[in-house]
PDB file of C-alpha atoms in Angstrom:
ATOM      1  CA  MET G  29       0.040  10.544  23.965  1.00 95.00           C
ATOM      2  CA  PRO G  30      -0.489   6.992  22.561  1.00 95.00           C
ATOM      3  CA  THR G  31      -1.217   4.319  25.301  1.00 98.00           C
ATOM      4  CA  ARG G  32       1.027   1.557  25.771  1.00 97.00           C
ATOM      5  CA  ASP G  33      -1.512  -0.913  23.875  1.00 98.00           C
ATOM      6  CA  GLN G  34      -1.625   1.432  20.444  1.00 97.00           C
ATOM      7  CA  LEU G  35       1.717   1.369  20.864  1.00 97.00           C
ATOM      8  CA  ARG G  36       2.425  -2.357  21.225  1.00 98.00           C
ATOM      9  CA  ILE G  37      -0.035  -2.319  18.021  1.00 97.00           C
ATOM     10  CA  TRP G  38       1.750   0.095  16.106  1.00 97.00           C
ATOM     11  CA  ARG G  39       5.572  -1.484  16.570  1.00 97.00           C
ATOM     12  CA  ASP G  40       3.229  -4.927  15.703  1.00 97.00           C
ATOM     13  CA  TYR G  41       2.320  -3.154  12.380  1.00 96.00           C
ATOM     14  CA  ILE G  42       4.902  -2.203  11.910  1.00 97.00           C
ATOM     15  CA  GLU G  43       7.534  -4.917  12.278  1.00 98.00           C
ATOM     16  CA  THR G  44       5.540  -7.384  10.791  1.00 97.00           C
ATOM     17  CA  ALA G  45       5.283  -4.975   7.483  1.00 96.00           C
ATOM     18  CA  GLN G  46       8.876  -4.632   8.018  1.00 98.00           C
ATOM     19  CA  ALA G  47       9.457  -8.363   8.008  1.00 98.00           C
ATOM     20  CA  LEU G  48       6.612  -8.699   4.516  1.00 97.00           C
ATOM     21  CA  SER G  49       9.159  -6.517   2.816  1.00 96.00           C
ATOM     22  CA  THR G  50      12.532  -8.526   3.629  1.00 97.00           C
ATOM     23  CA  SER G  51      11.082 -11.816   2.675  1.00 97.00           C
ATOM     24  CA  LEU G  52       9.537 -10.757  -0.584  1.00 97.00           C
ATOM     25  CA  GLY G  53      12.482  -8.380  -1.651  1.00 96.00           C
ATOM     26  CA  SER G  54      14.907 -11.674  -1.097  1.00 96.00           C
ATOM     27  CA  ARG G  55      13.062 -14.533  -2.948  1.00 96.00           C
ATOM     28  CA  LEU G  56      12.650 -11.426  -5.623  1.00 96.00           C
ATOM     29  CA  GLN G  57      16.129 -11.069  -5.271  1.00 96.00           C
ATOM     30  CA  SER G  58      17.229 -14.621  -5.075  1.00 96.00           C
ATOM     31  CA  GLU G  59      14.489 -15.407  -7.566  1.00 95.00           C
ATOM     32  CA  SER G  60      15.409 -12.935 -10.951  1.00 93.00           C
ATOM     33  CA  SER G  61      18.312 -11.536  -9.797  1.00 92.00           C
ATOM     34  CA  LEU G  62      16.426  -8.155  -9.610  1.00 97.00           C
ATOM     35  CA  SER G  63      16.587  -5.914  -6.627  1.00 96.00           C
ATOM     36  CA  THR G  64      13.101  -4.069  -4.931  1.00 96.00           C
ATOM     37  CA  GLY G  65      14.305  -0.695  -6.350  1.00 97.00           C
ATOM     38  CA  ASP G  66      14.788  -2.431  -9.444  1.00 98.00           C
ATOM     39  CA  TYR G  67      11.884  -3.941  -9.124  1.00 97.00           C
ATOM     40  CA  GLN G  68       9.892  -0.421  -8.097  1.00 97.00           C
ATOM     41  CA  VAL G  69      11.613   1.049 -11.306  1.00 98.00           C
ATOM     42  CA  LEU G  70      10.929  -1.312 -13.758  1.00 98.00           C
ATOM     43  CA  LEU G  71       7.189  -1.667 -13.151  1.00 97.00           C
ATOM     44  CA  ALA G  72       6.483   1.782 -13.049  1.00 97.00           C
ATOM     45  CA  LEU G  73       8.823   2.338 -17.010  1.00 98.00           C
ATOM     46  CA  THR G  74       6.562  -1.282 -18.163  1.00 96.00           C
ATOM     47  CA  GLU G  75       3.235   0.696 -17.403  1.00 96.00           C
ATOM     48  CA  ALA G  76       4.100   4.467 -19.193  1.00 97.00           C
ATOM     49  CA  PRO G  77       3.841   5.058 -22.715  1.00 96.00           C
ATOM     50  CA  GLN G  78       6.759   4.303 -24.030  1.00 96.00           C
ATOM     51  CA  HIS G  79       8.227   2.921 -21.077  1.00 97.00           C
ATOM     52  CA  THR G  80       8.958   5.578 -20.647  1.00 97.00           C
ATOM     53  CA  LEU G  81       9.320   8.538 -17.968  1.00 96.00           C
ATOM     54  CA  ARG G  82      11.588  12.067 -16.783  1.00 95.00           C
ATOM     55  CA  SER G  83      13.465  11.144 -14.086  1.00 95.00           C
ATOM     56  CA  SER G  84      11.675  13.828 -11.812  1.00 94.00           C
ATOM     57  CA  GLU G  85       8.547  11.761 -12.871  1.00 95.00           C
ATOM     58  CA  LEU G  86       9.385   8.902 -11.448  1.00 97.00           C
ATOM     59  CA  ALA G  87      10.904   9.755  -8.505  1.00 96.00           C
ATOM     60  CA  THR G  88       7.600  11.239  -7.766  1.00 93.00           C
ATOM     61  CA  LEU G  89       5.897   7.961  -8.629  1.00 94.00           C
ATOM     62  CA  ILE G  90       7.997   5.818  -6.295  1.00 95.00           C
ATOM     63  CA  GLY G  91       8.646   7.719  -3.846  1.00 92.00           C
ATOM     64  CA  TRP G  92      11.974   8.288  -3.965  1.00 95.00           C
ATOM     65  CA  GLU G  93      14.192  11.113  -3.598  1.00 95.00           C
ATOM     66  CA  ARG G  94      16.159  11.938  -6.973  1.00 92.00           C
ATOM     67  CA  SER G  95      19.472  11.457  -5.325  1.00 93.00           C
ATOM     68  CA  ARG G  96      18.391   8.208  -4.804  1.00 96.00           C
ATOM     69  CA  LEU G  97      16.762   7.699  -7.738  1.00 97.00           C
ATOM     70  CA  SER G  98      20.230   8.374  -9.426  1.00 95.00           C
ATOM     71  CA  HIS G  99      22.486   6.179  -8.203  1.00 97.00           C
ATOM     72  CA  HIS G 100      19.624   4.000  -8.634  1.00 98.00           C
ATOM     73  CA  LEU G 101      19.347   4.803 -12.603  1.00 97.00           C
ATOM     74  CA  GLY G 102      22.985   4.511 -12.494  1.00 97.00           C
ATOM     75  CA  ARG G 103      23.658   0.806 -11.020  1.00 97.00           C
ATOM     76  CA  MET G 104      20.816  -0.215 -13.748  1.00 98.00           C
ATOM     77  CA  GLU G 105      22.179   1.137 -16.673  1.00 98.00           C
ATOM     78  CA  LYS G 106      25.587  -0.124 -16.107  1.00 98.00           C
ATOM     79  CA  ARG G 107      23.493  -3.763 -15.997  1.00 97.00           C
ATOM     80  CA  HIS G 108      21.285  -2.595 -19.349  1.00 98.00           C
ATOM     81  CA  LEU G 109      17.965  -2.437 -17.068  1.00 98.00           C
ATOM     82  CA  ILE G 110      17.037   1.286 -18.024  1.00 98.00           C
ATOM     83  CA  ARG G 111      18.845   3.752 -20.512  1.00 97.00           C
ATOM     84  CA  ARG G 112      19.330   7.523 -20.226  1.00 96.00           C
ATOM     85  CA  VAL G 113      18.810  10.387 -22.260  1.00 94.00           C
ATOM     86  CA  PRO G 114      18.693  14.086 -22.502  1.00 92.00           C
ATOM     87  CA  CYS G 115      15.003  15.547 -22.360  1.00 87.00           C
ATOM     88  CA  ALA G 116      14.336  16.729 -25.921  1.00 81.00           C
ATOM     89  CA  ASP G 117      12.187  19.538 -25.025  1.00 82.00           C
ATOM     90  CA  ASP G 118      14.231  20.419 -21.524  1.00 77.00           C
ATOM     91  CA  VAL G 119      17.815  20.938 -21.329  1.00 76.00           C
ATOM     92  CA  HIS G 120      18.052  19.951 -17.260  1.00 81.00           C
ATOM     93  CA  GLY G 121      15.709  16.836 -17.565  1.00 88.00           C
ATOM     94  CA  VAL G 122      16.226  13.286 -18.457  1.00 94.00           C
ATOM     95  CA  ASP G 123      14.032  10.529 -20.173  1.00 96.00           C
ATOM     96  CA  VAL G 124      14.237   6.794 -18.412  1.00 97.00           C
ATOM     97  CA  THR G 125      13.754   4.055 -20.648  1.00 98.00           C
ATOM     98  CA  ALA G 126      13.285   0.823 -19.731  1.00 98.00           C
ATOM     99  CA  THR G 127      15.178  -1.551 -22.257  1.00 98.00           C
ATOM    100  CA  GLU G 128      14.601  -4.441 -24.039  1.00 97.00           C
ATOM    101  CA  SER G 129      16.798  -6.988 -21.652  1.00 97.00           C
ATOM    102  CA  GLY G 130      15.296  -4.539 -18.501  1.00 98.00           C
ATOM    103  CA  ARG G 131      11.136  -5.847 -19.255  1.00 97.00           C
ATOM    104  CA  ALA G 132      12.710  -8.823 -20.217  1.00 97.00           C
ATOM    105  CA  ALA G 133      14.099  -9.121 -16.747  1.00 97.00           C
ATOM    106  CA  PHE G 134      11.418  -7.595 -15.275  1.00 97.00           C
ATOM    107  CA  ARG G 135       8.535  -9.978 -17.103  1.00 96.00           C
ATOM    108  CA  ALA G 136      10.429 -13.086 -15.963  1.00 95.00           C
ATOM    109  CA  GLY G 137      10.613 -11.508 -12.305  1.00 96.00           C
ATOM    110  CA  SER G 138       6.957 -11.012 -12.074  1.00 96.00           C
ATOM    111  CA  VAL G 139       5.792 -14.548 -12.198  1.00 95.00           C
ATOM    112  CA  PRO G 140       7.930 -15.471  -8.583  1.00 95.00           C
ATOM    113  CA  HIS G 141       7.585 -12.215  -7.249  1.00 96.00           C
ATOM    114  CA  LEU G 142       4.122 -12.385  -8.045  1.00 96.00           C
ATOM    115  CA  ARG G 143       3.558 -16.439  -6.006  1.00 97.00           C
ATOM    116  CA  ALA G 144       5.448 -15.074  -3.248  1.00 97.00           C
ATOM    117  CA  VAL G 145       2.862 -12.610  -2.599  1.00 97.00           C
ATOM    118  CA  ARG G 146       0.630 -14.979  -2.704  1.00 98.00           C
ATOM    119  CA  GLU G 147       2.175 -17.202  -0.465  1.00 97.00           C
ATOM    120  CA  LEU G 148       3.777 -14.781   2.111  1.00 97.00           C
ATOM    121  CA  PHE G 149       0.154 -12.662   2.140  1.00 97.00           C
ATOM    122  CA  VAL G 150      -2.046 -13.331   0.107  1.00 98.00           C
ATOM    123  CA  GLU G 151      -2.383 -16.771   1.805  1.00 98.00           C
ATOM    124  CA  ALA G 152      -1.963 -15.161   5.216  1.00 97.00           C
ATOM    125  CA  LEU G 153      -4.994 -13.817   5.552  1.00 97.00           C
ATOM    126  CA  THR G 154      -8.928 -14.183   4.844  1.00 98.00           C
ATOM    127  CA  PRO G 155     -11.165 -12.553   1.539  1.00 97.00           C
ATOM    128  CA  GLU G 156     -12.604 -10.373   4.941  1.00 98.00           C
ATOM    129  CA  GLN G 157      -8.768  -9.608   6.493  1.00 98.00           C
ATOM    130  CA  LEU G 158      -7.971  -8.336   3.169  1.00 97.00           C
ATOM    131  CA  ALA G 159     -10.992  -6.345   2.557  1.00 97.00           C
ATOM    132  CA  HIS G 160     -10.602  -5.047   6.687  1.00 97.00           C
ATOM    133  CA  LEU G 161      -6.795  -4.479   5.626  1.00 96.00           C
ATOM    134  CA  ASP G 162      -7.786  -2.433   2.610  1.00 96.00           C
ATOM    135  CA  ASN G 163     -10.447  -0.330   4.365  1.00 96.00           C
ATOM    136  CA  THR G 164      -7.705   0.624   6.434  1.00 95.00           C
ATOM    137  CA  SER G 165      -5.076   1.009   4.197  1.00 94.00           C
ATOM    138  CA  ALA G 166      -7.336   3.810   2.671  1.00 95.00           C
ATOM    139  CA  ALA G 167      -8.206   5.395   5.825  1.00 95.00           C
ATOM    140  CA  LEU G 168      -4.374   5.989   6.799  1.00 94.00           C
ATOM    141  CA  ARG G 169      -3.925   7.123   3.337  1.00 92.00           C
ATOM    142  CA  ARG G 170      -6.795   9.572   3.994  1.00 94.00           C
ATOM    143  CA  HIS G 171      -5.422  11.075   6.470  1.00 95.00           C
ATOM    144  CA  LEU G 172      -2.217  11.657   5.620  1.00 92.00           C
ATOM    145  CA  GLY G 173      -3.140  13.535   2.343  1.00 91.00           C
ATOM    146  CA  VAL G 174      -1.073  10.147   0.042  1.00 85.00           C
ATOM    147  CA  ASP G 175      -3.189   9.485  -3.449  1.00 77.00           C
ATOM    148  CA  ALA G 176      -3.698   5.968  -3.700  1.00 70.00           C
ATOM    149  CA  PRO G 177      -1.856   3.921  -5.967  1.00 64.00           C
ATOM    150  CA  VAL G 178      -2.043   4.687  -9.498  1.00 53.00           C
ATOM    151  CA  ALA G 179      -3.244   1.216 -10.636  1.00 45.00           C
ATOM    152  CA  LYS G 180      -5.171  -0.812  -7.995  1.00 42.00           C
ATOM    153  CA  GLU G 181      -4.890  -3.596  -9.652  1.00 43.00           C
ATOM    154  CA  ARG G 182      -1.081  -2.349  -9.630  1.00 46.00           C
ATOM    155  CA  ALA G 183       1.199  -5.824  -8.406  1.00 48.00           C
ATOM    156  CA  THR G 184       4.146  -4.812  -6.331  1.00 51.00           C
TER     157      THR G 184
END
């Protein structure tokens, strides 16, 4: 069993990460009208060739269950941020493409979002603390068998 101090550190880590995520999500929504889910989807699609991914690949890439992604894509499609079409080479597959308005919304939302990341996260830590956090995150990913982010410089 974890010690009392280890549990305190764990809880502090989880609660801090949740508070940071909530603050970033609130700012993203208020400054760009994009939810964090919208941003994750559009980030993955804007980095993909022709801004298109199969829905199954997209779900894996952003770490969502397929049903959650399907419901979210339906809401995004109604807002004309993405388009879904059947795969040409797979009867059961669906290609998801970021529309021009979706890519524009992503670009417009990225500036305030990255500003918020800098203000709420980067500026709170010294360069040494950031390096330690990078090492800690890498150790956790290795221990959990989780791949490193697709692009280290990718902004999320």
